[in-house]
Amino acid sequence: MKQIATLIFPAMMLLGAAASASANPFPNGNPQTGEKLFAQYNCNQCHNAIMGGDGNKIFTRPNRIRNTPEGLIEQIGICSGNVKAHFTPQETQDIASYLNIFYKFK
Ligand code: HEC
Protein backbone atom coordinates (compact mmCIF):
# COMPACT_ATOMS: atom_id res chain seq x y z
CA MET A 1 0.00 0.00 0.00
CA LYS A 2 2.71 2.41 1.00
CA GLN A 3 4.47 1.78 -2.28
CA ILE A 4 1.37 2.63 -4.28
CA ALA A 5 0.94 5.88 -2.41
CA THR A 6 4.52 6.91 -3.09
CA LEU A 7 3.92 6.25 -6.79
CA ILE A 8 0.56 7.95 -7.10
CA PHE A 9 1.38 11.09 -5.19
CA PRO A 10 4.24 12.30 -7.43
CA ALA A 11 2.14 11.44 -10.49
CA MET A 12 -0.62 13.70 -9.21
CA MET A 13 1.87 16.46 -8.55
CA LEU A 14 3.11 16.17 -12.12
CA LEU A 15 -0.41 16.29 -13.56
CA GLY A 16 -1.21 19.37 -11.49
CA ALA A 17 1.95 21.10 -12.69
CA ALA A 18 1.20 20.28 -16.33
CA ALA A 19 -2.34 21.64 -16.03
CA SER A 20 -1.29 24.94 -14.51
CA ALA A 21 1.64 25.37 -16.91
CA SER A 22 -0.56 25.17 -20.01
CA ALA A 23 -3.50 27.05 -18.42
CA ASN A 24 -5.76 26.44 -21.38
CA PRO A 25 -9.06 28.27 -20.75
CA PHE A 26 -10.91 25.66 -22.87
CA PRO A 27 -9.32 22.39 -21.71
CA ASN A 28 -12.27 20.26 -22.83
CA GLY A 29 -12.58 21.79 -26.27
CA ASN A 30 -11.37 20.02 -29.39
CA PRO A 31 -9.99 22.65 -31.81
CA GLN A 32 -10.23 20.29 -34.81
CA THR A 33 -13.94 19.75 -34.21
CA GLY A 34 -14.34 23.48 -33.64
CA GLU A 35 -12.68 24.31 -36.93
CA LYS A 36 -14.99 21.88 -38.74
CA LEU A 37 -18.11 23.40 -37.14
CA PHE A 38 -16.89 26.91 -37.94
CA ALA A 39 -16.47 25.94 -41.61
CA GLN A 40 -19.64 23.86 -41.76
CA TYR A 41 -21.80 26.77 -40.53
CA ASN A 42 -19.89 29.23 -42.70
CA CYS A 43 -19.26 31.39 -39.66
CA ASN A 44 -17.05 33.80 -41.54
CA GLN A 45 -19.68 34.74 -44.11
CA CYS A 46 -20.46 38.05 -42.38
CA HIS A 47 -17.02 38.52 -40.86
CA ASN A 48 -15.49 38.33 -44.36
CA ALA A 49 -17.72 41.17 -45.49
CA ILE A 50 -17.10 43.22 -42.33
CA MET A 51 -13.33 42.83 -42.57
CA GLY A 52 -13.18 43.27 -46.34
CA GLY A 53 -11.99 39.76 -47.18
CA ASP A 54 -10.37 37.83 -44.37
CA GLY A 55 -13.06 37.30 -41.76
CA ASN A 56 -10.59 35.78 -39.31
CA LYS A 57 -9.15 39.28 -38.85
CA ILE A 58 -12.23 40.14 -36.81
CA PHE A 59 -10.75 38.06 -33.97
CA THR A 60 -7.48 39.98 -33.86
CA ARG A 61 -8.61 43.51 -34.82
CA PRO A 62 -7.35 46.09 -32.31
CA ASN A 63 -10.87 47.12 -31.33
CA ARG A 64 -12.22 43.58 -31.03
CA ILE A 65 -15.17 43.33 -28.71
CA ARG A 66 -14.27 40.13 -26.84
CA ASN A 67 -11.25 40.08 -24.55
CA THR A 68 -11.97 37.31 -22.06
CA PRO A 69 -12.64 33.56 -22.44
CA GLU A 70 -16.13 34.11 -20.97
CA GLY A 71 -16.80 36.88 -23.47
CA LEU A 72 -15.74 34.65 -26.34
CA ILE A 73 -18.13 31.91 -25.17
CA GLU A 74 -20.91 34.50 -24.93
CA GLN A 75 -20.26 35.80 -28.46
CA ILE A 76 -20.28 32.28 -29.93
CA GLY A 77 -23.71 31.90 -28.33
CA ILE A 78 -24.91 35.18 -29.84
CA CYS A 79 -23.46 34.52 -33.30
CA SER A 80 -24.78 30.95 -33.37
CA GLY A 81 -28.20 32.55 -33.76
CA ASN A 82 -26.95 34.14 -36.98
CA VAL A 83 -26.48 30.70 -38.52
CA LYS A 84 -29.49 29.15 -36.75
CA ALA A 85 -27.23 26.73 -34.93
CA HIS A 86 -27.92 25.29 -31.51
CA PHE A 87 -24.47 24.39 -30.31
CA THR A 88 -24.16 22.10 -27.32
CA PRO A 89 -21.90 23.27 -24.47
CA GLN A 90 -19.31 20.81 -25.82
CA GLU A 91 -19.52 22.24 -29.36
CA THR A 92 -19.24 25.76 -27.95
CA GLN A 93 -16.06 24.73 -26.12
CA ASP A 94 -14.77 23.14 -29.34
CA ILE A 95 -15.33 26.36 -31.32
CA ALA A 96 -13.82 28.46 -28.53
CA SER A 97 -10.72 26.27 -28.41
CA TYR A 98 -10.39 26.66 -32.18
CA LEU A 99 -10.88 30.45 -32.08
CA ASN A 100 -8.31 30.65 -29.31
CA ILE A 101 -5.61 30.26 -31.98
CA PHE A 102 -6.51 33.91 -32.70
CA TYR A 103 -7.43 35.15 -29.22
CA LYS A 104 -4.56 33.39 -27.46
CA PHE A 105 -6.23 33.49 -24.03
CA LYS A 106 -4.15 31.75 -21.39
C1 HEC B 1 -25.12 37.30 -39.81
C2 HEC B 1 -23.70 37.65 -39.71
C3 HEC B 1 -22.78 36.81 -38.81
C4 HEC B 1 -22.60 35.45 -38.82
C5 HEC B 1 -23.22 34.43 -39.75
C6 HEC B 1 -21.64 35.17 -37.76
N1 HEC B 1 -21.25 36.33 -37.15
FE1 HEC B 1 -19.85 36.48 -35.66
N2 HEC B 1 -20.05 38.52 -35.74
C7 HEC B 1 -20.92 39.21 -36.54
C8 HEC B 1 -20.78 40.63 -36.29
C9 HEC B 1 -21.58 41.75 -36.95
C10 HEC B 1 -19.76 40.76 -35.32
C11 HEC B 1 -19.17 42.04 -34.73
C12 HEC B 1 -20.04 42.62 -33.67
C13 HEC B 1 -19.51 43.99 -33.22
O1 HEC B 1 -18.46 44.44 -33.70
O2 HEC B 1 -20.15 44.56 -32.34
C14 HEC B 1 -19.32 39.41 -35.00
C15 HEC B 1 -18.34 39.11 -34.09
C16 HEC B 1 -17.95 37.84 -33.72
C17 HEC B 1 -16.99 37.54 -32.69
C18 HEC B 1 -16.26 38.56 -31.84
C19 HEC B 1 -15.12 39.26 -32.58
C20 HEC B 1 -14.42 40.23 -31.65
O3 HEC B 1 -14.45 41.43 -31.93
O4 HEC B 1 -13.82 39.78 -30.61
C21 HEC B 1 -16.92 36.18 -32.60
C22 HEC B 1 -16.06 35.38 -31.65
C23 HEC B 1 -17.84 35.64 -33.58
N3 HEC B 1 -18.44 36.67 -34.24
C24 HEC B 1 -18.06 34.29 -33.76
C25 HEC B 1 -18.92 33.77 -34.72
C26 HEC B 1 -19.17 32.37 -34.90
C27 HEC B 1 -18.54 31.26 -34.08
C28 HEC B 1 -20.07 32.25 -35.93
C29 HEC B 1 -20.68 30.99 -36.48
C30 HEC B 1 -21.41 30.16 -35.55
C31 HEC B 1 -20.38 33.60 -36.38
N4 HEC B 1 -19.68 34.49 -35.62
C32 HEC B 1 -21.25 33.89 -37.41
C33 HEC B 1 -21.80 38.68 -37.45
C34 HEC B 1 -21.93 37.35 -37.78
PDB file of N, CA, C and O in Angstrom, residues 34-49 53 55-56 59 79-80 82-85 87 95:
ATOM      1  N   GLY A  34     -13.913  22.086 -33.577  1.00  0.00           N
ATOM      2  CA  GLY A  34     -14.340  23.483 -33.637  1.00  0.00           C
ATOM      3  C   GLY A  34     -14.115  24.081 -35.010  1.00  0.00           C
ATOM      4  O   GLY A  34     -14.976  24.792 -35.539  1.00  0.00           O
ATOM      5  N   GLU A  35     -12.994  23.777 -35.599  1.00  0.00           N
ATOM      6  CA  GLU A  35     -12.682  24.308 -36.930  1.00  0.00           C
ATOM      7  C   GLU A  35     -13.680  23.781 -37.959  1.00  0.00           C
ATOM      8  O   GLU A  35     -14.143  24.526 -38.835  1.00  0.00           O
ATOM      9  N   LYS A  36     -14.023  22.497 -37.811  1.00  0.00           N
ATOM     10  CA  LYS A  36     -14.992  21.882 -38.743  1.00  0.00           C
ATOM     11  C   LYS A  36     -16.356  22.552 -38.612  1.00  0.00           C
ATOM     12  O   LYS A  36     -17.004  22.873 -39.609  1.00  0.00           O
ATOM     13  N   LEU A  37     -16.805  22.766 -37.363  1.00  0.00           N
ATOM     14  CA  LEU A  37     -18.107  23.398 -37.143  1.00  0.00           C
ATOM     15  C   LEU A  37     -18.102  24.807 -37.707  1.00  0.00           C
ATOM     16  O   LEU A  37     -19.054  25.243 -38.359  1.00  0.00           O
ATOM     17  N   PHE A  38     -17.015  25.516 -37.472  1.00  0.00           N
ATOM     18  CA  PHE A  38     -16.892  26.905 -37.935  1.00  0.00           C
ATOM     19  C   PHE A  38     -17.034  26.961 -39.465  1.00  0.00           C
ATOM     20  O   PHE A  38     -17.707  27.837 -40.006  1.00  0.00           O
ATOM     21  N   ALA A  39     -16.402  25.985 -40.142  1.00  0.00           N
ATOM     22  CA  ALA A  39     -16.469  25.937 -41.608  1.00  0.00           C
ATOM     23  C   ALA A  39     -17.853  25.475 -42.069  1.00  0.00           C
ATOM     24  O   ALA A  39     -18.445  26.052 -42.984  1.00  0.00           O
ATOM     25  N   GLN A  40     -18.352  24.443 -41.386  1.00  0.00           N
ATOM     26  CA  GLN A  40     -19.643  23.855 -41.765  1.00  0.00           C
ATOM     27  C   GLN A  40     -20.755  24.901 -41.706  1.00  0.00           C
ATOM     28  O   GLN A  40     -21.621  24.933 -42.583  1.00  0.00           O
ATOM     29  N   TYR A  41     -20.747  25.760 -40.683  1.00  0.00           N
ATOM     30  CA  TYR A  41     -21.797  26.774 -40.527  1.00  0.00           C
ATOM     31  C   TYR A  41     -21.425  28.088 -41.224  1.00  0.00           C
ATOM     32  O   TYR A  41     -22.122  29.073 -41.103  1.00  0.00           O
ATOM     33  N   ASN A  42     -20.331  28.060 -41.943  1.00  0.00           N
ATOM     34  CA  ASN A  42     -19.888  29.231 -42.701  1.00  0.00           C
ATOM     35  C   ASN A  42     -19.873  30.474 -41.815  1.00  0.00           C
ATOM     36  O   ASN A  42     -20.413  31.523 -42.169  1.00  0.00           O
ATOM     37  N   CYS A  43     -19.268  30.332 -40.661  1.00  0.00           N
ATOM     38  CA  CYS A  43     -19.262  31.394 -39.659  1.00  0.00           C
ATOM     39  C   CYS A  43     -18.631  32.684 -40.182  1.00  0.00           C
ATOM     40  O   CYS A  43     -18.998  33.762 -39.736  1.00  0.00           O
ATOM     41  N   ASN A  44     -17.719  32.577 -41.100  1.00  0.00           N
ATOM     42  CA  ASN A  44     -17.046  33.802 -41.539  1.00  0.00           C
ATOM     43  C   ASN A  44     -17.804  34.562 -42.625  1.00  0.00           C
ATOM     44  O   ASN A  44     -17.326  35.583 -43.099  1.00  0.00           O
ATOM     45  N   GLN A  45     -18.978  34.074 -43.017  1.00  0.00           N
ATOM     46  CA  GLN A  45     -19.683  34.739 -44.114  1.00  0.00           C
ATOM     47  C   GLN A  45     -19.856  36.241 -43.862  1.00  0.00           C
ATOM     48  O   GLN A  45     -19.601  37.043 -44.766  1.00  0.00           O
ATOM     49  N   CYS A  46     -20.278  36.621 -42.676  1.00  0.00           N
ATOM     50  CA  CYS A  46     -20.458  38.053 -42.381  1.00  0.00           C
ATOM     51  C   CYS A  46     -19.116  38.699 -42.034  1.00  0.00           C
ATOM     52  O   CYS A  46     -18.853  39.832 -42.424  1.00  0.00           O
ATOM     53  N   HIS A  47     -18.318  37.975 -41.272  1.00  0.00           N
ATOM     54  CA  HIS A  47     -17.024  38.525 -40.857  1.00  0.00           C
ATOM     55  C   HIS A  47     -16.171  38.874 -42.081  1.00  0.00           C
ATOM     56  O   HIS A  47     -15.460  39.878 -42.071  1.00  0.00           O
ATOM     57  N   ASN A  48     -16.246  38.029 -43.128  1.00  0.00           N
ATOM     58  CA  ASN A  48     -15.491  38.327 -44.359  1.00  0.00           C
ATOM     59  C   ASN A  48     -15.899  39.687 -44.908  1.00  0.00           C
ATOM     60  O   ASN A  48     -15.050  40.496 -45.294  1.00  0.00           O
ATOM     61  N   ALA A  49     -17.217  39.911 -44.945  1.00  0.00           N
ATOM     62  CA  ALA A  49     -17.725  41.171 -45.485  1.00  0.00           C
ATOM     63  C   ALA A  49     -17.301  42.343 -44.598  1.00  0.00           C
ATOM     64  O   ALA A  49     -16.845  43.377 -45.082  1.00  0.00           O
ATOM     65  N   GLY A  53     -12.704  40.901 -46.614  1.00  0.00           N
ATOM     66  CA  GLY A  53     -11.986  39.760 -47.183  1.00  0.00           C
ATOM     67  C   GLY A  53     -11.728  38.674 -46.176  1.00  0.00           C
ATOM     68  O   GLY A  53     -12.427  37.676 -46.168  1.00  0.00           O
ATOM     69  N   GLY A  55     -12.206  37.217 -42.940  1.00  0.00           N
ATOM     70  CA  GLY A  55     -13.055  37.299 -41.756  1.00  0.00           C
ATOM     71  C   GLY A  55     -12.330  36.981 -40.466  1.00  0.00           C
ATOM     72  O   GLY A  55     -12.701  37.482 -39.403  1.00  0.00           O
ATOM     73  N   ASN A  56     -11.319  36.149 -40.523  1.00  0.00           N
ATOM     74  CA  ASN A  56     -10.586  35.783 -39.306  1.00  0.00           C
ATOM     75  C   ASN A  56      -9.963  37.010 -38.635  1.00  0.00           C
ATOM     76  O   ASN A  56      -9.675  36.987 -37.439  1.00  0.00           O
ATOM     77  N   PHE A  59     -11.133  38.583 -35.294  1.00  0.00           N
ATOM     78  CA  PHE A  59     -10.752  38.062 -33.974  1.00  0.00           C
ATOM     79  C   PHE A  59      -9.468  38.707 -33.440  1.00  0.00           C
ATOM     80  O   PHE A  59      -9.149  38.560 -32.266  1.00  0.00           O
ATOM     81  N   CYS A  79     -23.635  34.698 -31.859  1.00  0.00           N
ATOM     82  CA  CYS A  79     -23.462  34.523 -33.299  1.00  0.00           C
ATOM     83  C   CYS A  79     -24.053  33.203 -33.794  1.00  0.00           C
ATOM     84  O   CYS A  79     -24.389  33.096 -34.971  1.00  0.00           O
ATOM     85  N   SER A  80     -24.189  32.214 -32.920  1.00  0.00           N
ATOM     86  CA  SER A  80     -24.780  30.950 -33.367  1.00  0.00           C
ATOM     87  C   SER A  80     -26.202  31.189 -33.869  1.00  0.00           C
ATOM     88  O   SER A  80     -26.672  30.502 -34.774  1.00  0.00           O
ATOM     89  N   ASN A  82     -27.088  33.643 -35.609  1.00  0.00           N
ATOM     90  CA  ASN A  82     -26.953  34.135 -36.983  1.00  0.00           C
ATOM     91  C   ASN A  82     -26.978  33.001 -38.001  1.00  0.00           C
ATOM     92  O   ASN A  82     -27.351  33.205 -39.155  1.00  0.00           O
ATOM     93  N   VAL A  83     -26.509  31.825 -37.582  1.00  0.00           N
ATOM     94  CA  VAL A  83     -26.482  30.702 -38.521  1.00  0.00           C
ATOM     95  C   VAL A  83     -27.523  29.648 -38.130  1.00  0.00           C
ATOM     96  O   VAL A  83     -27.484  28.516 -38.604  1.00  0.00           O
ATOM     97  N   LYS A  84     -28.439  30.048 -37.232  1.00  0.00           N
ATOM     98  CA  LYS A  84     -29.494  29.152 -36.752  1.00  0.00           C
ATOM     99  C   LYS A  84     -28.936  27.829 -36.223  1.00  0.00           C
ATOM    100  O   LYS A  84     -29.494  26.754 -36.456  1.00  0.00           O
ATOM    101  N   ALA A  85     -27.822  27.923 -35.526  1.00  0.00           N
ATOM    102  CA  ALA A  85     -27.229  26.726 -34.932  1.00  0.00           C
ATOM    103  C   ALA A  85     -27.613  26.666 -33.462  1.00  0.00           C
ATOM    104  O   ALA A  85     -27.843  27.702 -32.832  1.00  0.00           O
ATOM    105  N   PHE A  87     -25.657  25.121 -30.730  1.00  0.00           N
ATOM    106  CA  PHE A  87     -24.471  24.386 -30.307  1.00  0.00           C
ATOM    107  C   PHE A  87     -24.646  23.867 -28.888  1.00  0.00           C
ATOM    108  O   PHE A  87     -25.148  24.579 -28.022  1.00  0.00           O
ATOM    109  N   ILE A  95     -15.512  25.170 -30.481  1.00  0.00           N
ATOM    110  CA  ILE A  95     -15.325  26.358 -31.323  1.00  0.00           C
ATOM    111  C   ILE A  95     -14.428  27.368 -30.603  1.00  0.00           C
ATOM    112  O   ILE A  95     -13.531  27.958 -31.209  1.00  0.00           O
TER     113      ILE A  95
END
